[in-house]
Short mmCIF file of C-alpha atoms in Angstrom, two decimals:
data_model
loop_
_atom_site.label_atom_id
_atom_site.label_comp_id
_atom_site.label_asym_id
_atom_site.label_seq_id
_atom_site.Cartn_x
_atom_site.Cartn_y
_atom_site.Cartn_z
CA UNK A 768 -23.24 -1.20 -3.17
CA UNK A 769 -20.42 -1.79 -5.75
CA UNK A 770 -18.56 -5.00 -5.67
CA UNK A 771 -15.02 -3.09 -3.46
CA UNK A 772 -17.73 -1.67 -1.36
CA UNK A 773 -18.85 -5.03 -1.21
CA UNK A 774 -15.21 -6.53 -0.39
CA UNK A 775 -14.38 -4.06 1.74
CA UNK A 776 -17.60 -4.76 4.23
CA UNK A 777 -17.31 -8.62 4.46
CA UNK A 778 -13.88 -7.77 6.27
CA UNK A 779 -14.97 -4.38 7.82
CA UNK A 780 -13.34 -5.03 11.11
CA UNK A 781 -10.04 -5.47 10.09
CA UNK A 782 -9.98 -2.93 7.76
CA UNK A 783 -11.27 -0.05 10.15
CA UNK A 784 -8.78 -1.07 11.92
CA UNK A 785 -6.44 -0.03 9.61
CA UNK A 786 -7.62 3.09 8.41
CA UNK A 787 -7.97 4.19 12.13
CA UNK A 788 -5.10 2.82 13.10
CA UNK A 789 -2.81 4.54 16.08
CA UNK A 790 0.08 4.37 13.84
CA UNK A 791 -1.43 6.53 11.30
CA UNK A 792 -2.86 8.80 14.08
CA UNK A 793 0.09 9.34 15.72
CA UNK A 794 1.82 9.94 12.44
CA UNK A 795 -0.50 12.27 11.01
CA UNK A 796 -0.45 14.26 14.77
CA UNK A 797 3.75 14.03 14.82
CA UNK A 798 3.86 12.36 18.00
CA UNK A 799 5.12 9.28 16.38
CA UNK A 800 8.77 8.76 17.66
CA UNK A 801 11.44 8.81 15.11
CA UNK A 802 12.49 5.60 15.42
CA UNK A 803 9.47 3.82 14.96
CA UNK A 804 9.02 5.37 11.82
CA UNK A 805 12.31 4.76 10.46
CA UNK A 806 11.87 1.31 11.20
CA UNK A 807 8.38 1.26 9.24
CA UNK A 808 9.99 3.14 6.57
CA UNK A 809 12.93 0.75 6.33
CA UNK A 810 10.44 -1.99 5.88
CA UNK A 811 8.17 -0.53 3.83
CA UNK A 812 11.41 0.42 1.36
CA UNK A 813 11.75 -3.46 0.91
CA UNK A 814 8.22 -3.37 -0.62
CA UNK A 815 8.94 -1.84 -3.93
CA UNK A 816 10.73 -4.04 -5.92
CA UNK A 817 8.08 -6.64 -5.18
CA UNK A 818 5.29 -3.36 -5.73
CA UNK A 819 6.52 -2.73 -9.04
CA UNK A 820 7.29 -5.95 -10.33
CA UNK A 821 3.50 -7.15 -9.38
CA UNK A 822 2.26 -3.41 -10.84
CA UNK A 823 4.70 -4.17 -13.97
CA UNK A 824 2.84 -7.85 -14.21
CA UNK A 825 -1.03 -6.15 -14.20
CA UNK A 826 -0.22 -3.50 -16.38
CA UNK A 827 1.07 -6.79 -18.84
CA UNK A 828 -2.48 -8.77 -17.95
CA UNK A 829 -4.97 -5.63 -18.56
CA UNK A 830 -7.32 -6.22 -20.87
CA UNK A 831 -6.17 -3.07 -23.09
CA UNK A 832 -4.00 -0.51 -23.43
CA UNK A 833 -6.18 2.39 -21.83
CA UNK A 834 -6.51 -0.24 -18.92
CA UNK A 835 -3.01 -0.06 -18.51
CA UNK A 836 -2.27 3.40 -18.52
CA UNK A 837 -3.10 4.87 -15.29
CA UNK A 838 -0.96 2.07 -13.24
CA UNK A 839 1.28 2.56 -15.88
CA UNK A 840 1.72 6.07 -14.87
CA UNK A 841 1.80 5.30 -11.19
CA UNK A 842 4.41 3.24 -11.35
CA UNK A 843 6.83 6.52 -13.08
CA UNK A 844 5.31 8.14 -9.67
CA UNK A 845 6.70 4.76 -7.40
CA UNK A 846 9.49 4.82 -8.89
CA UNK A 847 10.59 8.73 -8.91
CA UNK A 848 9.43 11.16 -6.06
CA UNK A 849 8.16 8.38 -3.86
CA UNK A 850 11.54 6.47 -4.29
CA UNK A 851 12.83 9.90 -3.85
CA UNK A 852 11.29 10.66 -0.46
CA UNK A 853 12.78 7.16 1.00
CA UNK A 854 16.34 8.00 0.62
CA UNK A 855 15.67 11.67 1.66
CA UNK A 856 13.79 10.57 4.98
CA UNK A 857 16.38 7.69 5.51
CA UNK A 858 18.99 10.76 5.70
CA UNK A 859 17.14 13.47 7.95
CA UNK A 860 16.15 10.11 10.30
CA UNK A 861 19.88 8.94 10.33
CA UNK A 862 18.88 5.13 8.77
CA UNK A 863 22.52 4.02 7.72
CA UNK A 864 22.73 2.23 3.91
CA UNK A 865 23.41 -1.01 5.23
CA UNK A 866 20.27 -0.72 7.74
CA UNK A 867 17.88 0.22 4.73
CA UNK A 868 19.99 -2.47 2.26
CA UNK A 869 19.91 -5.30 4.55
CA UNK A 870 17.21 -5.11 7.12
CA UNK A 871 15.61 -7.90 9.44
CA UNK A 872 12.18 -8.34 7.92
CA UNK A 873 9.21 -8.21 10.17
CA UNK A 874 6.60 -11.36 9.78
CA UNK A 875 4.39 -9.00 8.24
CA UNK A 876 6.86 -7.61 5.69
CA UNK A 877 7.37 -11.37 4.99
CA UNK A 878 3.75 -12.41 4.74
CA UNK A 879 3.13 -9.23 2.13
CA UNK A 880 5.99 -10.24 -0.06
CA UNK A 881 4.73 -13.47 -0.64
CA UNK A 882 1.37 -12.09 -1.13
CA UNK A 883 2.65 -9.64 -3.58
CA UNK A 884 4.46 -12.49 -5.10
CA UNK A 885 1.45 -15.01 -5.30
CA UNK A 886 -0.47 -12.35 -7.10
CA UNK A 887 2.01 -11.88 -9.64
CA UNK A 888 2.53 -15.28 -10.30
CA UNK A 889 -1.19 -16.03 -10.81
CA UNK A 890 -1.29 -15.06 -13.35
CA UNK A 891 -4.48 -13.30 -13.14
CA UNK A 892 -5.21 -9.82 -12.98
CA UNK A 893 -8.22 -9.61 -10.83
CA UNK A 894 -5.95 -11.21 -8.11
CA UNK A 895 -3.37 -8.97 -8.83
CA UNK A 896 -5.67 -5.87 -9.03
CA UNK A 897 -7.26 -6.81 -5.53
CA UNK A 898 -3.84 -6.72 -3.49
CA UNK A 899 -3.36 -3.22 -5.26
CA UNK A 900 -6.84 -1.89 -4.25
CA UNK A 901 -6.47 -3.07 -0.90
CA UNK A 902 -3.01 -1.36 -0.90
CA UNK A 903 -3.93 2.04 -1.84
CA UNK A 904 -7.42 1.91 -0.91
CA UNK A 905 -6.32 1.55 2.69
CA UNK A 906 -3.56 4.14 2.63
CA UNK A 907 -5.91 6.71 0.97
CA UNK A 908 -8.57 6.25 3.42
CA UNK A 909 -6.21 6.49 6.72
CA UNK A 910 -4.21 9.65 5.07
CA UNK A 911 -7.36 11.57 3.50
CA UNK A 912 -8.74 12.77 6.93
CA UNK A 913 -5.13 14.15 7.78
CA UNK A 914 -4.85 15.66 4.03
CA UNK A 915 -3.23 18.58 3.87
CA UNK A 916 -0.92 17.78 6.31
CA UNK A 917 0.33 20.71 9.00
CA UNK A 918 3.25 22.75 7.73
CA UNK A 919 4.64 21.56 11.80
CA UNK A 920 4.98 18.18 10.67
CA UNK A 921 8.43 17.08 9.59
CA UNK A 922 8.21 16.64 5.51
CA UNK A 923 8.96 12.88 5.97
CA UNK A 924 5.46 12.48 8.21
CA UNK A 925 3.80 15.22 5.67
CA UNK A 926 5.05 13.56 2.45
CA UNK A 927 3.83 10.43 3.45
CA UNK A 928 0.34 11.58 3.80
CA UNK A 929 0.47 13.59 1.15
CA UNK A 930 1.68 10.86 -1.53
CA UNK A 931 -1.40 8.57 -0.22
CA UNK A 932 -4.46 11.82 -0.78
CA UNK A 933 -5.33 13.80 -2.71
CA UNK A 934 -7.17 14.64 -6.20
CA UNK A 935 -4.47 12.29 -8.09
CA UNK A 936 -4.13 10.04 -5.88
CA UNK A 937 -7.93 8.99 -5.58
CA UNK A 938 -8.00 8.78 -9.11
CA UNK A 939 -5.90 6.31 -9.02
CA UNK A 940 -7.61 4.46 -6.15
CA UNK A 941 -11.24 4.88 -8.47
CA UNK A 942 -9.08 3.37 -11.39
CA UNK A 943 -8.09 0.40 -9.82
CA UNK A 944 -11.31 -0.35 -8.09
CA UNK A 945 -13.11 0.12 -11.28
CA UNK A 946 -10.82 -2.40 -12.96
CA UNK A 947 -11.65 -5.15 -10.37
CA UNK A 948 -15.73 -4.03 -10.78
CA UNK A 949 -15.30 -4.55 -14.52
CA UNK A 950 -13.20 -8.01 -14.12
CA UNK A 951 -15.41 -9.54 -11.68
CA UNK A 952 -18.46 -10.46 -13.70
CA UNK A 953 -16.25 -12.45 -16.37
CA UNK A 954 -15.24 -14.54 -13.32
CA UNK A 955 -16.18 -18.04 -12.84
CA UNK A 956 -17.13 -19.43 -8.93
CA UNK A 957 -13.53 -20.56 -8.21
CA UNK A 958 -11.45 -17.15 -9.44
CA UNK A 959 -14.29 -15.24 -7.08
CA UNK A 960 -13.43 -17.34 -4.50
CA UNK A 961 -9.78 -16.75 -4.40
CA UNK A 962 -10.16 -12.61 -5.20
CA UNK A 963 -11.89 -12.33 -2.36
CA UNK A 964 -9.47 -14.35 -0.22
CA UNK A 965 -6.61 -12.51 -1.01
CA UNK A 966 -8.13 -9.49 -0.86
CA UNK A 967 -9.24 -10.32 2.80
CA UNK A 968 -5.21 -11.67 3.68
CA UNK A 969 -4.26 -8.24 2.26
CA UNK A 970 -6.56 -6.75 4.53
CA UNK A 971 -4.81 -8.48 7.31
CA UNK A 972 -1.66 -8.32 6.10
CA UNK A 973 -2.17 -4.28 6.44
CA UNK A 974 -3.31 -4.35 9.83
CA UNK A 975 -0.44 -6.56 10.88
CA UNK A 976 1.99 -4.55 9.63
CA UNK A 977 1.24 -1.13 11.42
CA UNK A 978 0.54 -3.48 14.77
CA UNK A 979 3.77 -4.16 14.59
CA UNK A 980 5.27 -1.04 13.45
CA UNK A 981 4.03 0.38 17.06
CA UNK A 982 5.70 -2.22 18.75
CA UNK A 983 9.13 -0.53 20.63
#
């Protein structure tokens, strides 16, 4: 068993959880209502200055250039078509400007900006690479199943999946796990320690965010 394999079963609960979550059932089936997932949208919108800025700060820390490359690369991908597909599904699901500018942030929103933030500031790139894995990891495990999506579904449920499967989008997912597999032996007891802790708080951090994203 590889050392995410490893991370991944010490919280297996939670995280089966969230790859088998209702929200990304009813999502992937289109009987999700609208408005929940405009409001999961909206929230997940306020991610991605926080995404890229902690993405920006691991490509910085990797330990070469061809380590940097891939999330390098993702980040053009975060930053075009996925920003893209925001403001295109914030149209066809009639989310104002000032709703999607300004929102009320949900606890769990909260909890994974500071997450995202604590990485970043770190100042270590395992930790940051371990809120990534757990980040994509989880979203390409849920949408995979569901991958390709039915040509029924309105584009902004089928985009989503289809941004989080997928040949390019697993390599990504193998890239970034790889990266933590090749960090962790050069890690001392205490920096262990604390990758797997905030790996595990990203787990939960996942899970609390879609248990709230069902809640009317």
């Amino acid at each position: 068993m590889s050392l995410t394999e490893e991370l991944q079963t010490s919280c297996s609960a939670t995280w089966n959880a969230v790859t088998q979550h209702q929200f990304c059932r009813e999502l992937s089936d289109g009987t999700l209502a609208d408005s929940r997932m405009a409001a999961y949208l909206v929230q997940d919108y306020t991610f991605l200055d926080n995404f890229v800025r902690l993405a920006a700060s691991a490509i910085a820390h990797a330990p070469t250039l061809q380590d940097s490359i891939p999330l390098a690369q993702f980040l053009a991908v975060v930053t075009g078509p996925e920003n893209t597909y925001f403001h295109r599904s914030f149209e066809a699901l009639a989310v104002t400007e000032q709703d999607w500018k300004e929102p009320e942030l949900w606890p769990a929103t909260q909890g994974f900006q500071a997450i995202m933030t604590e990485a970043r500031l770190s100042g270590s790139y395992s930790r940051m690479i371990a809120v990534l894995v757990v980040a994509e990891w989880s979203y390409l495990e849920w949408a995979t199943p569901f991958h390709p999506a039915p040509e029924t579904l309105p584009f902004y449920l089928a985009e989503w999946i289809t941004l989080h499967a997928g040949p390019e989008f697993e390599g990504l997912v193998a890239y970034l796990r790889g990266q933590l597999e090749a960090a962790w032996p050069t890690l001392d007891a205490e920096e262990k320690e604390a990758v797997t802790d905030i790996f595990h708080r990203t787990v939960s951090l996942e899970k609390a965010f879609f248990d709230t994203a069902l809640t009317p």
